[in-house]
XYZ file of C-alpha atoms in Angstrom:
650
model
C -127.155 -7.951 0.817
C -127.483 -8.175 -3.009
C -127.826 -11.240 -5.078
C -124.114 -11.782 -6.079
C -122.953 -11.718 -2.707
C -125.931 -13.913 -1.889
C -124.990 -16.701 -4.206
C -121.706 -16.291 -3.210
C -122.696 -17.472 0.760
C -125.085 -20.051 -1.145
C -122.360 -22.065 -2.749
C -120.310 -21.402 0.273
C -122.649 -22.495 2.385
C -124.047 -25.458 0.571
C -120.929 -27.125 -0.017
C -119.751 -27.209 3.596
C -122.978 -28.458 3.905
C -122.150 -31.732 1.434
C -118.902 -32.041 3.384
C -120.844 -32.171 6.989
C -123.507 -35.235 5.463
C -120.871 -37.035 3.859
C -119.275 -39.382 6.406
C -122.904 -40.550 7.292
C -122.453 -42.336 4.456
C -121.905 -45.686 6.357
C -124.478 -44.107 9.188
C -127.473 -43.812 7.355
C -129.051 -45.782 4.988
C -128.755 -45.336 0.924
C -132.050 -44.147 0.609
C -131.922 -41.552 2.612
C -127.959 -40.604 1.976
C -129.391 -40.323 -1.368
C -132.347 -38.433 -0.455
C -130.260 -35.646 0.957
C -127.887 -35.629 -1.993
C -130.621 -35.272 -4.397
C -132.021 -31.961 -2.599
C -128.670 -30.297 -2.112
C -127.845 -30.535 -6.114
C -131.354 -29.094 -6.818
C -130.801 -25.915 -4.523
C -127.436 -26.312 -5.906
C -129.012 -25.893 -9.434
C -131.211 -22.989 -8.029
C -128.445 -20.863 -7.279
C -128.665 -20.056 -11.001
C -131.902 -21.393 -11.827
C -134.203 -19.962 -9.245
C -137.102 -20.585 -11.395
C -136.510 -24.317 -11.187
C -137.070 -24.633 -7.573
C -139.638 -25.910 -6.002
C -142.828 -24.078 -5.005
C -145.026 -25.358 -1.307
C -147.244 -27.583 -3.258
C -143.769 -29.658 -4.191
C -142.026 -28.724 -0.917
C -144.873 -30.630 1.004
C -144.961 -33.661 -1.203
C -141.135 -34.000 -0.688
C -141.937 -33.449 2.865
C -144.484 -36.792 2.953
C -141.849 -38.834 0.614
C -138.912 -37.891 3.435
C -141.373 -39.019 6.541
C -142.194 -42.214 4.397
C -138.929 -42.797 3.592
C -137.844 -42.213 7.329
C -140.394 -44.423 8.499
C -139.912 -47.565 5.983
C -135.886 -47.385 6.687
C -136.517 -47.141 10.434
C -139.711 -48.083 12.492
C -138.728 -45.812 15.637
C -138.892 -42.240 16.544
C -136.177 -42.024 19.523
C -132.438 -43.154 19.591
C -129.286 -42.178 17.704
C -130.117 -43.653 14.452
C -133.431 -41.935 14.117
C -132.528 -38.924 15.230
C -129.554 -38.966 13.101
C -131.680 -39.704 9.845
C -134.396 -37.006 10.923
C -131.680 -34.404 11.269
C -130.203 -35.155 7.874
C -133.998 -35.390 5.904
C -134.580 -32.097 7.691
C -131.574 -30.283 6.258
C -132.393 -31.144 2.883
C -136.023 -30.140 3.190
C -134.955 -26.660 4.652
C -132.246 -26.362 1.506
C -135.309 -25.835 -0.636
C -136.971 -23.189 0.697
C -134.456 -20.347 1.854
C -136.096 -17.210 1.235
C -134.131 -14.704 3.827
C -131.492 -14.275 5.602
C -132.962 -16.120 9.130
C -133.518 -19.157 6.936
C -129.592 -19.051 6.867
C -129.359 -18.751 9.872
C -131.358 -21.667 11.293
C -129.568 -23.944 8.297
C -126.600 -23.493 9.447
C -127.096 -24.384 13.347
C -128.864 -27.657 12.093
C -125.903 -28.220 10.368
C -123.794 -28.186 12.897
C -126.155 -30.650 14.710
C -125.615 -32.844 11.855
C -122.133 -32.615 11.895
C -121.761 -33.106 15.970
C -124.044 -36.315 15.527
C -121.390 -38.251 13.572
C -119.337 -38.180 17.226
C -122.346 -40.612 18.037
C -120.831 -43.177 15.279
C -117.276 -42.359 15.515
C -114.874 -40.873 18.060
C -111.545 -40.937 16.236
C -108.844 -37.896 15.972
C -109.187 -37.489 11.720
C -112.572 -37.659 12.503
C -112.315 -35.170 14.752
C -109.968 -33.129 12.784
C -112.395 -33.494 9.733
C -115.836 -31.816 11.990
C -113.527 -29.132 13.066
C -112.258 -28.027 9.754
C -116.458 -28.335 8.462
C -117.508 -26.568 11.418
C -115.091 -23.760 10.220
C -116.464 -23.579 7.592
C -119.661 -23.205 9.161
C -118.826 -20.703 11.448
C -117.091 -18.826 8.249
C -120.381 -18.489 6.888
C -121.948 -17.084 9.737
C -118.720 -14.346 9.573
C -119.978 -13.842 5.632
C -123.828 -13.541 6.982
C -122.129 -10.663 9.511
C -120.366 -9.052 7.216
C -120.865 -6.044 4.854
C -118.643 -7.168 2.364
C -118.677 -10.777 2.117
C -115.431 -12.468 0.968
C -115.511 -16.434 1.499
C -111.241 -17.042 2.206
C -111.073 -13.995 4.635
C -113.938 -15.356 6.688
C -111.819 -18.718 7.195
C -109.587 -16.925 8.576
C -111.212 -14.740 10.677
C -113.407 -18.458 11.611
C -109.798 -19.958 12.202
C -108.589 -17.359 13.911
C -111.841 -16.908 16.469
C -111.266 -21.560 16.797
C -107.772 -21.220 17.992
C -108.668 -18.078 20.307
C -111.420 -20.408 21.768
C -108.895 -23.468 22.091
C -107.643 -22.583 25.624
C -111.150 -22.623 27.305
C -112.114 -25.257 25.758
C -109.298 -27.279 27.056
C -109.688 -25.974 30.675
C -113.653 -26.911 30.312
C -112.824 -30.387 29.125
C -110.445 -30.578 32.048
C -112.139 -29.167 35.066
C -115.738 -29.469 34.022
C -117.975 -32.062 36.297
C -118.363 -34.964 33.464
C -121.990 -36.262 33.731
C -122.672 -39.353 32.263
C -126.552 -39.845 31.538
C -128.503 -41.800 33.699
C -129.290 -45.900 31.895
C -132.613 -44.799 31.680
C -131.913 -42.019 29.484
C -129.728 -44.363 26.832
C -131.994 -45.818 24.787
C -131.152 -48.900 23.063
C -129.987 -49.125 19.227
C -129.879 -52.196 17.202
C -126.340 -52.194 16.206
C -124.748 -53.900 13.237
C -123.444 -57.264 14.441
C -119.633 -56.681 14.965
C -117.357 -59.399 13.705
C -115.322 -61.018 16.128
C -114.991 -64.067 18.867
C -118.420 -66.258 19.257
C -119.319 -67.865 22.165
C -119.547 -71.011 20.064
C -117.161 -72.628 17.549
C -117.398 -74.828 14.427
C -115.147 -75.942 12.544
C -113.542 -72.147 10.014
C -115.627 -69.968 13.024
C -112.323 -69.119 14.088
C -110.584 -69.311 11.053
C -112.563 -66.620 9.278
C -111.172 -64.101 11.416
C -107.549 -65.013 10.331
C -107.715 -61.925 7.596
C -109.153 -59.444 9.729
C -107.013 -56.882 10.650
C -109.756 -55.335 13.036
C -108.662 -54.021 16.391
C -109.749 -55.574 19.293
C -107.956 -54.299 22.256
C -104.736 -52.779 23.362
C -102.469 -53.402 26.043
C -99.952 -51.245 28.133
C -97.715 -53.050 31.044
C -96.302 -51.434 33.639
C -93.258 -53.169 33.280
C -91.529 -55.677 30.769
C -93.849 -57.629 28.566
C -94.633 -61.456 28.596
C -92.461 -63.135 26.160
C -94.822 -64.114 22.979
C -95.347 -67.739 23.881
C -97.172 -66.479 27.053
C -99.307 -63.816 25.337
C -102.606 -65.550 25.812
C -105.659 -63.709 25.963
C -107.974 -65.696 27.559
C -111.956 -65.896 26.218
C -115.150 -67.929 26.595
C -114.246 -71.500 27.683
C -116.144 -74.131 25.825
C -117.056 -76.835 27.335
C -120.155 -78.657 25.790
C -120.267 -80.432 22.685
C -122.564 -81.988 20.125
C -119.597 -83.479 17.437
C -119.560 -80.735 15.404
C -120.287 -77.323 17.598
C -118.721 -76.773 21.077
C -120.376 -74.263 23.231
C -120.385 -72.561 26.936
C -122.294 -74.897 29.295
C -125.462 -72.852 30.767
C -125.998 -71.015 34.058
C -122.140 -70.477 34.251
C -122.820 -66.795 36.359
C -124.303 -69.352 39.457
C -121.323 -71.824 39.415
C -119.036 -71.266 42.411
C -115.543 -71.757 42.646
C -114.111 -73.984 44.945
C -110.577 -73.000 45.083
C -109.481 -69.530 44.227
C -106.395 -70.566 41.962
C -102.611 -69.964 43.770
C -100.317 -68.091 41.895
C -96.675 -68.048 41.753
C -93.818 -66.551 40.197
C -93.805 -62.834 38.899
C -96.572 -60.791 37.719
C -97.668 -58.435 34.774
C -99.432 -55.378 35.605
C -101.092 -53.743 32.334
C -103.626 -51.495 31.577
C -106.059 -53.279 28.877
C -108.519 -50.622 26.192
C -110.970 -52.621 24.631
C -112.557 -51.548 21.536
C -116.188 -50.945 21.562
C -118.224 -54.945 21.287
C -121.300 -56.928 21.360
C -120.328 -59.076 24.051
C -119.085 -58.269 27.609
C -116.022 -60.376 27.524
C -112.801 -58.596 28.626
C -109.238 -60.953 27.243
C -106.968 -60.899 30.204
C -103.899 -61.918 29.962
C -103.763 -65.604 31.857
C -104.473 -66.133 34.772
C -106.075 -62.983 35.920
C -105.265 -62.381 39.781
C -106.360 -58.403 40.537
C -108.961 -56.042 38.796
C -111.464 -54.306 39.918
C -115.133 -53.142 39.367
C -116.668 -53.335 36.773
C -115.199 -56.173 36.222
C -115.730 -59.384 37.560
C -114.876 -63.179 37.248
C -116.812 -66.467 35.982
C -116.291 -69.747 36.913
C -114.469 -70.509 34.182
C -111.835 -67.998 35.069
C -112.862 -65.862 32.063
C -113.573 -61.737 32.937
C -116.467 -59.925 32.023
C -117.729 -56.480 32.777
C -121.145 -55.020 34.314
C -120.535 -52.121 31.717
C -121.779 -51.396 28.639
C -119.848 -53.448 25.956
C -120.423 -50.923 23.182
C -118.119 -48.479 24.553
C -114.328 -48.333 24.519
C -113.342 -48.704 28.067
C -109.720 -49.219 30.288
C -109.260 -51.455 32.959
C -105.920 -52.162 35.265
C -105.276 -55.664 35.758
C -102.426 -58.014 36.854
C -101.980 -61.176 35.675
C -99.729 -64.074 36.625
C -98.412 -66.735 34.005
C -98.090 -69.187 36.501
C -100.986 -70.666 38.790
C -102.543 -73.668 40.220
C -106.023 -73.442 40.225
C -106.861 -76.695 42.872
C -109.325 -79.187 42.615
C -112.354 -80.059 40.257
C -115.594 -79.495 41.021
C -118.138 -82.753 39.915
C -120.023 -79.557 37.637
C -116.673 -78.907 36.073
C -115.751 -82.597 35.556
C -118.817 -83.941 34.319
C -118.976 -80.801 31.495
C -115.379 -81.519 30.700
C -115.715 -85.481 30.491
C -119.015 -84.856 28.051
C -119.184 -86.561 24.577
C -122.070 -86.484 22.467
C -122.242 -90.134 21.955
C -120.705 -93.455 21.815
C -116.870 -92.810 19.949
C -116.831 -94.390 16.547
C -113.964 -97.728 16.559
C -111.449 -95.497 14.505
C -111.351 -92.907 17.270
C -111.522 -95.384 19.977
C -108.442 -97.179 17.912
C -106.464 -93.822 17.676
C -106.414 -93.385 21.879
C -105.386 -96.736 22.273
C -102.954 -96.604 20.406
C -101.439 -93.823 21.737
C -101.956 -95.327 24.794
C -104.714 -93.100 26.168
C -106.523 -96.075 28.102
C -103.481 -97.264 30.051
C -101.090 -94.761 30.700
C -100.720 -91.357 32.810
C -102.479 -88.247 31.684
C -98.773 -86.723 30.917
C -97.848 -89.550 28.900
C -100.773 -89.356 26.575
C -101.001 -85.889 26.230
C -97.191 -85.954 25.517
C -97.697 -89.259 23.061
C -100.891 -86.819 21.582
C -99.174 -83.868 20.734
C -96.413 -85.598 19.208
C -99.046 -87.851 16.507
C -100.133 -84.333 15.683
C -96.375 -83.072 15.199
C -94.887 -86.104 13.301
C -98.060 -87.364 11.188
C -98.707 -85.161 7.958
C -101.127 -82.798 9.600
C -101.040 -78.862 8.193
C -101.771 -75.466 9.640
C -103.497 -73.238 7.058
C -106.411 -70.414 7.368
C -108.307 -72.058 4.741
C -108.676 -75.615 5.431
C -111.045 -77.878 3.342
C -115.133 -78.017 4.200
C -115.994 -81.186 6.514
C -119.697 -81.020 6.692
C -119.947 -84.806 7.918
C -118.159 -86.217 11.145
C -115.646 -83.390 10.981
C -113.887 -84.529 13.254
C -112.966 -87.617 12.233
C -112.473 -86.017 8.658
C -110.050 -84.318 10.081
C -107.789 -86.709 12.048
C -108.242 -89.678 9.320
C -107.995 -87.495 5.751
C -107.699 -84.017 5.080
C -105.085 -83.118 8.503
C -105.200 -79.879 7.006
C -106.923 -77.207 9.496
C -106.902 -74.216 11.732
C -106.116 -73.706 15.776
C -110.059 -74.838 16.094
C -109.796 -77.808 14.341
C -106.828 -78.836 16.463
C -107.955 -77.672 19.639
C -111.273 -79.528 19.174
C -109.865 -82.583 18.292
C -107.053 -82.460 21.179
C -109.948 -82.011 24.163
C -112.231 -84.793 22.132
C -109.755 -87.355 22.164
C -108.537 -86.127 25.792
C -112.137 -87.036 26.848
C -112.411 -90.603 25.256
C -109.422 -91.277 27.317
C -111.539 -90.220 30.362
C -109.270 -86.775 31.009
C -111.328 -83.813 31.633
C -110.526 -81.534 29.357
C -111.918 -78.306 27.325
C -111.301 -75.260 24.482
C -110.622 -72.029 25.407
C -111.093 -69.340 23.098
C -109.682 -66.032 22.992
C -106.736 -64.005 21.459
C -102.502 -64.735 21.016
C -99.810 -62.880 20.580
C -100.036 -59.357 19.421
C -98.255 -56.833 17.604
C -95.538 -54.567 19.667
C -96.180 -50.672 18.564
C -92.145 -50.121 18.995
C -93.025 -45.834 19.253
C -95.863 -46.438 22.235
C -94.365 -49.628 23.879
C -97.309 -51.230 23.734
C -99.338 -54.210 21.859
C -101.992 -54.675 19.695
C -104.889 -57.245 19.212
C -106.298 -57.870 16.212
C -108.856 -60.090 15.095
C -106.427 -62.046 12.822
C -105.097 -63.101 16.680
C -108.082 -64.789 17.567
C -106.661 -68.511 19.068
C -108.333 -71.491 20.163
C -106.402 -73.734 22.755
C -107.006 -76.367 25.122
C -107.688 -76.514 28.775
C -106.888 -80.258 30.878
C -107.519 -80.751 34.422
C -104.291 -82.608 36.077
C -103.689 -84.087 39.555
C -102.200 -81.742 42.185
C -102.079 -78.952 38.544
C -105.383 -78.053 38.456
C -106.550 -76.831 34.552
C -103.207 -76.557 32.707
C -102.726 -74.950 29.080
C -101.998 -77.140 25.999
C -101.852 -75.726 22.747
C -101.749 -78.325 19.506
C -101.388 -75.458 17.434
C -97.551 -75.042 18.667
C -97.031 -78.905 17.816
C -98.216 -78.350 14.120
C -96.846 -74.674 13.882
C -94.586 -72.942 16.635
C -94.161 -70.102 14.549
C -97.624 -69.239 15.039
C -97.126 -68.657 18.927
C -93.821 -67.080 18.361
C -94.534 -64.698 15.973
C -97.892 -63.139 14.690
C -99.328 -63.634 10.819
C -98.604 -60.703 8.897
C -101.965 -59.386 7.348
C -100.644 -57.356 5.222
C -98.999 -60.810 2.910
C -102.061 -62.858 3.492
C -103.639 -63.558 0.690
C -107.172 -66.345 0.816
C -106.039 -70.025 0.090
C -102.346 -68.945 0.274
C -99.460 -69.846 2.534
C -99.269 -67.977 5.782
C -96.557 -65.177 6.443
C -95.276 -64.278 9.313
C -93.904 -61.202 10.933
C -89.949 -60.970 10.556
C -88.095 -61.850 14.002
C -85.858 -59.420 13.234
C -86.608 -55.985 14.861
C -83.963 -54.378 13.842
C -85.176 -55.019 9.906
C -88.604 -54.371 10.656
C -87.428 -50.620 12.329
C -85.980 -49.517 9.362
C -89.818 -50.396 7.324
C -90.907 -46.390 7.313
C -94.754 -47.602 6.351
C -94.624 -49.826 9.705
C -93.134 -47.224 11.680
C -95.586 -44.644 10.107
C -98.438 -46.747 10.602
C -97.296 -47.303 14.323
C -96.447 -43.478 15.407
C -100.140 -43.329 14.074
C -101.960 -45.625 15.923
C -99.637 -44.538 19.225
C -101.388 -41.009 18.496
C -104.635 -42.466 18.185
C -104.253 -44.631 21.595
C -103.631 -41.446 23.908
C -106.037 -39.756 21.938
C -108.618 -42.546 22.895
C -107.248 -42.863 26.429
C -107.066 -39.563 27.296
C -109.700 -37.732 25.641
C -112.549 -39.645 24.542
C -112.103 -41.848 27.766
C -112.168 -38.861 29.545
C -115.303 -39.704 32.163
C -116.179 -39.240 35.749
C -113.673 -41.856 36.679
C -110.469 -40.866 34.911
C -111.792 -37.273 35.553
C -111.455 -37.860 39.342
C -108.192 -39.982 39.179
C -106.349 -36.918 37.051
C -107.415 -34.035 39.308
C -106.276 -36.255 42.262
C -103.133 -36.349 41.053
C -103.239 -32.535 40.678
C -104.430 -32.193 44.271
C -108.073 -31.362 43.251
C -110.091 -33.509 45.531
C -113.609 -32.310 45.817
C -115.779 -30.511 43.419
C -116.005 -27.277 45.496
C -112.335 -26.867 44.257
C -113.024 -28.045 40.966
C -115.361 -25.203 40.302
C -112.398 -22.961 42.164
C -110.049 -23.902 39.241
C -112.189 -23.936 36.851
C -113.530 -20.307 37.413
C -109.997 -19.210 38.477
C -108.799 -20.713 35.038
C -111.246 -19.245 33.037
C -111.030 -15.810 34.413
C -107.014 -15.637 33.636
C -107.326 -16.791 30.174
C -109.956 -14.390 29.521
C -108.021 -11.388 30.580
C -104.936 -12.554 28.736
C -107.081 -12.830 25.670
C -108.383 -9.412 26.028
C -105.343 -7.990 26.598
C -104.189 -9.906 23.404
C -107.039 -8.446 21.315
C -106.218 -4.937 22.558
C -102.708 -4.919 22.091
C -103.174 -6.669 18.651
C -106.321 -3.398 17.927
C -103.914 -0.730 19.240
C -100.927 -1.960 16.903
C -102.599 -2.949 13.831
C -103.263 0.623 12.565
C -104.240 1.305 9.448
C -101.357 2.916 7.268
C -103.630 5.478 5.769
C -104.747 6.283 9.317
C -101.002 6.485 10.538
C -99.605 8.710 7.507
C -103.131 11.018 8.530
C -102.244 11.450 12.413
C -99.125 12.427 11.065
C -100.063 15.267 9.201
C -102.012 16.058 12.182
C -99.318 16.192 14.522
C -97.408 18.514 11.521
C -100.284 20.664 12.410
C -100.569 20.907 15.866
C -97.175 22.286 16.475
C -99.324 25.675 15.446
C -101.452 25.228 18.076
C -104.165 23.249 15.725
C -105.590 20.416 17.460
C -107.518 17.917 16.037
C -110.805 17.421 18.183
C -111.799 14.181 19.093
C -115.000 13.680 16.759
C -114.097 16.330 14.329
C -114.140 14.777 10.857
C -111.113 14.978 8.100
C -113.366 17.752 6.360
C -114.325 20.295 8.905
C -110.686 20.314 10.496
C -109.436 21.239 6.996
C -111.448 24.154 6.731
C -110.793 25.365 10.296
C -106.797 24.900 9.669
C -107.020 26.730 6.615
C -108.716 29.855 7.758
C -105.536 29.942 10.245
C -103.029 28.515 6.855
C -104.407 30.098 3.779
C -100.496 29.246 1.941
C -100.815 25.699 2.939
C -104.413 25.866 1.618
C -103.838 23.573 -1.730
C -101.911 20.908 0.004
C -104.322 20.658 2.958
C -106.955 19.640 0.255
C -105.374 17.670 -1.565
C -104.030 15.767 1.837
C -107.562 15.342 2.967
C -109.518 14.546 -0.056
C -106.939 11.160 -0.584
C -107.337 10.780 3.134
C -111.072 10.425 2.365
C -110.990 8.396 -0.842
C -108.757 6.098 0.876
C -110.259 5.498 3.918
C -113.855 5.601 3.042
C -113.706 5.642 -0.534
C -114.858 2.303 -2.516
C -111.906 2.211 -4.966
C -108.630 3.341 -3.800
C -105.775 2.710 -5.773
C -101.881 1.803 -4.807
C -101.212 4.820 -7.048
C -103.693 7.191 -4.459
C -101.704 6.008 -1.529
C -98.310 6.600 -3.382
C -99.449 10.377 -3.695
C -101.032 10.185 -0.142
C -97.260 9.563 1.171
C -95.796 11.854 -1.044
C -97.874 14.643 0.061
C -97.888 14.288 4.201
C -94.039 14.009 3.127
C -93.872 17.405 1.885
C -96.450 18.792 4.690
C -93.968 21.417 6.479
C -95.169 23.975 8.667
């Protein structure tokens, strides 16, 4: 291989290499995305300047600085983040000292390492779309190191054309291969960015600072109609426990059992939930949650959780029923929702009584409650001003200006001076209908805080403030897209019709309804949805599995090779074609053409027997030559090629 088609595969090579590194951008850390950078441009440099690169004296001290560097960004050797950053420092080392045509070789199968290991950070289709087209590229190169006459664009091609060849058993090994999942103790733990989202506390703006975050959280498909908007509440950690400022979970809440398993009544919603990947194993079902199954599994505070690992998107089937009775109260539950964290101040103590929450029904005073909030000058805003001190009372007395946490806490407070056990439950409402998938999406801008009250022959019954203050809120969702910090709150137009006819919404939906059966069905493609698909298909057992799957195999291989065959036998070269007809001219004498006779020799033994014809059979077979073998053949040569076999008669 000489040096210009060498530099050639260099730049070709190298630059598919920049495009591979480049979404670890948010993987790795700067020092080391830098790092890598900074060795590709100098072999970049060395293409032409091979005199500038570095000799083993300078290859080993980059060597130390990349292990240093390695070790002050990350004090571990195992795990997806050091491997990942060990990978990418070893790339760049190799860059610098390629000195044959193995060292391509073994550069470009650690790049494709590197480029499979940014499936361990992200699993999404233009991600996926974006490693296949570099890993063309890739395997390009490898057609350009196999190739005597290296041309860049034709090995894409020929890489694109060998991708989409390989497409069908690929498919049929997704499909009908046994999916192993790696034992727990082979995972080993990472310590992962904190993802923003629900606590399992709240202060007053905890919940409020999620208000502009468009962030997915989960997405819902129902079997059947959906809940109308006001009952679209996903339901969260319950927080019971309060010091005046912060309300938390109470402790030990796995060990609390239930003493009545709630009765529901009326109709149900069947849905399928996918939650996106999260610190915490909290799963927002729709309330109440009646049916689901393992891993899943319910707290005493009605709230699901799974035994899985959080960090992964995962599906679950549940059914839910809007209205239930959950029974009596236990003295654990009453006592954590009768808690105050001291003596209530007079002002507070004033505001119940006069509302009439010391000698009246619960009903009446939640009803005379809700309405203070609706006809005093309270506000709902995303941005409401910082209470540091008593924020409570700074809320009901002065400002009145505050978010679904502010309400919600002040609702179960002054629920609780009155003696009414009440507490907050945090989660998720509404969500936004994908009109193309039929089905919604939860986003962190969703996230709700409501109250919970315990009532005679009820059991814990919903009350939301928020709805007194601003119904809108719970009838329509806040459009993220017009919210702008410290300004008024939008919300989504009612009318569907209006919103159909937005092309950017309907684009943006018919996108994220191709990215939700792409995460359903392929990259939640494990041993369980494995099993439930080839049921379906009558597959039952893996002894028939392996039946299919070598059955499968077999046919598309034979159909391929028969493709390839057909596709060799037709796609004859022209020169070849206008040749085997002069040939056949010939063998109407008799003259046959022996099956490893070259163009040469059967010209001189058809002349001996054609001495007039002598010229023309020279002239025939020396452009056959220079045409077919010959380095620079020229449209004019084949013209005169033609011409001649044209005026070949015997």
């Amino acid at each position: 291989m000489n040096s210009v088609q060498n530099k050639r595969i260099l730049i070709f090579l190298l630059a598919s290499i920049g495009l591979i590194a480049f979404p670890h951008i948010n993987h790795i850390p700067k020092a080391v995305f830098a790092f890598f950078y900074l060795l590709l441009s100098w072999r970049f440099i060395g293409i032409w300047k091979q005199n500038w690169l570095p000799n083993k004296s300078v290859i080993f001290f980059l060597t130390v600085c990349g292990l240093a560097l390695l070790y002050s960004q990350y004090h571990g050797v195992f795990g997806r983040d050091a491997g990942t950053r060990l990978f990418v420092t070893a790339l760049a080392l190799k860059l610098l000292e390629i000195k044959s045509e193995r060292d391509l070789y073994l550069i470009t199968y650690l790049a494709f390492i590197v480029a499979a290991s940014q499936f361990l950070y992200e699993q999404s289709l233009l991600m996926a779309a974006y490693i296949l087209f570099v890993c063309s590229i890739l395997l390009a190169t490898l057609v350009c190191l196999n190739s005597t006459k290296p041309q860049p664009f034709l090995a894409l091609k020929t890489a694109g054309i060998i991708l989409v060849q390989a497409i069908p058993m690929a498919v049929i090994l997704f499909i009908l291969f046994p999916r192993v999942e790696a034992p727990k103790w082979m995972l080993f733990n990472e310590k992962h960015q904190a993802k923003a989202g629900l606590s399992d506390s709240m202060e007053p703006g905890s919940i409020s600072d999620l208000g502009m975050s468009d962030e997915l959280v989960f997405r819902v498909k129902f079997t059947g109609a959906l809940p109308p908007p006001a009952q679209r509440y996903w339901r969260g950690p319950v927080l019971s426990y309060t010091d005046g400022k912060k309300w938390t979970q109470v402790k030990d809440l796995r060990f609390r059992p239930f003493l009545n398993k709630p009765v529901f009544t009326g109709s149900s919603y069947q849905y399928t939930l996918l939650m996106e990947p999260q610190d915490k194993n909290w799963v927002f079902a729709l309330e109440m949650p009646a049916d689901y199954a393992l891993p899943l599994s319910q707290n005493a505070n009605y709230q699901l959780v799974t035994l899985d690992n959080p960090d992964k998107r995962t599906e679950y089937k549940i059914t839910s029923y809007p209205g239930y009775n959950t029974g009596t109260i236990t003295r654990a539950e009453y006592k954590d929702a009768t808690q105050l964290p001291g003596d209530p101040s007079d002002k507070i103590k004033q505001l119940v009584k006069q509302l009439h929450g010391f000698d009246s029904t619960s009903d009446y005073f939640i009803n005379e409650l809700l309405n203070h909030f609706r006809k005093e000058d309270f506000h709902y805003t995303l941005t409401p001003p910082l209470m540091e001190e008593n924020p409570l009372e700074t809320f009901l007395f002065e400002t009145r200006y505050g978010f679904c946490s502010h309400y919600a806490a002040a609702f179960v407070y002054l629920l609780r001076v009155a003696n009414i056990p009440a507490r907050v439950v945090t989660g998720y409402q509404g969500g936004e209908l994908n009109n193309v998938g039929n089905f919604l999406e939860i986003r962190q801008a969703d996230a709700h805080a409501w109250a919970e009250v315990w009532l005679e022959n009820k059991g814990w019954v919903r009350f939301d403030p928020t709805a007194a203050i601003a119904p809108e809120r719970i009838e329509r969702n806040i459009n993220i897209d017009q919210l702008m910090p410290g300004g008024v709150i939008n919300y989504m137009p009612t009318d569907a019709a209006q919103a159909a006819f937005n092309w950017l919404k309907q684009s943006r939906q018919l996108w994220s309804n191709i990215d939700y059966h792409w995460q359903r069905w392929v990259i939640n493609y494990d041993n369980k949805n494995q099993s439930g698909f080839l049921s379906s298909l009558g597959i039952t057992d893996i002894k028939a599995m392996l039946y299919w799957m070598v059955g499968s195999i077999g046919l598309i291989t034979a159909l391929l090779s028969w493709l390839l065959l057909y596709q060799k036998q037709q796609a004859i070269d022209p020169v070849v074609r206008l040749y085997n007809r002069f040939c056949q001219k010939i063998a109407k004498r008799g003259l046959l053409r022996g099956p490893c006779e070259g163009a040469k020799d059967f010209a001189g033994r058809v002349k001996i027997k054609l001495p007039e014809k002598a010229t023309l059979i020279d002239q025939i077979t020396d452009l056959f030559i220079k045409l077919h073998y010959g380095k620079n053949p020229t449209p004019d040569d084949f013209k005169l090629f033609k011409k001649r076999v044209k005026s070949f008669k015997i």
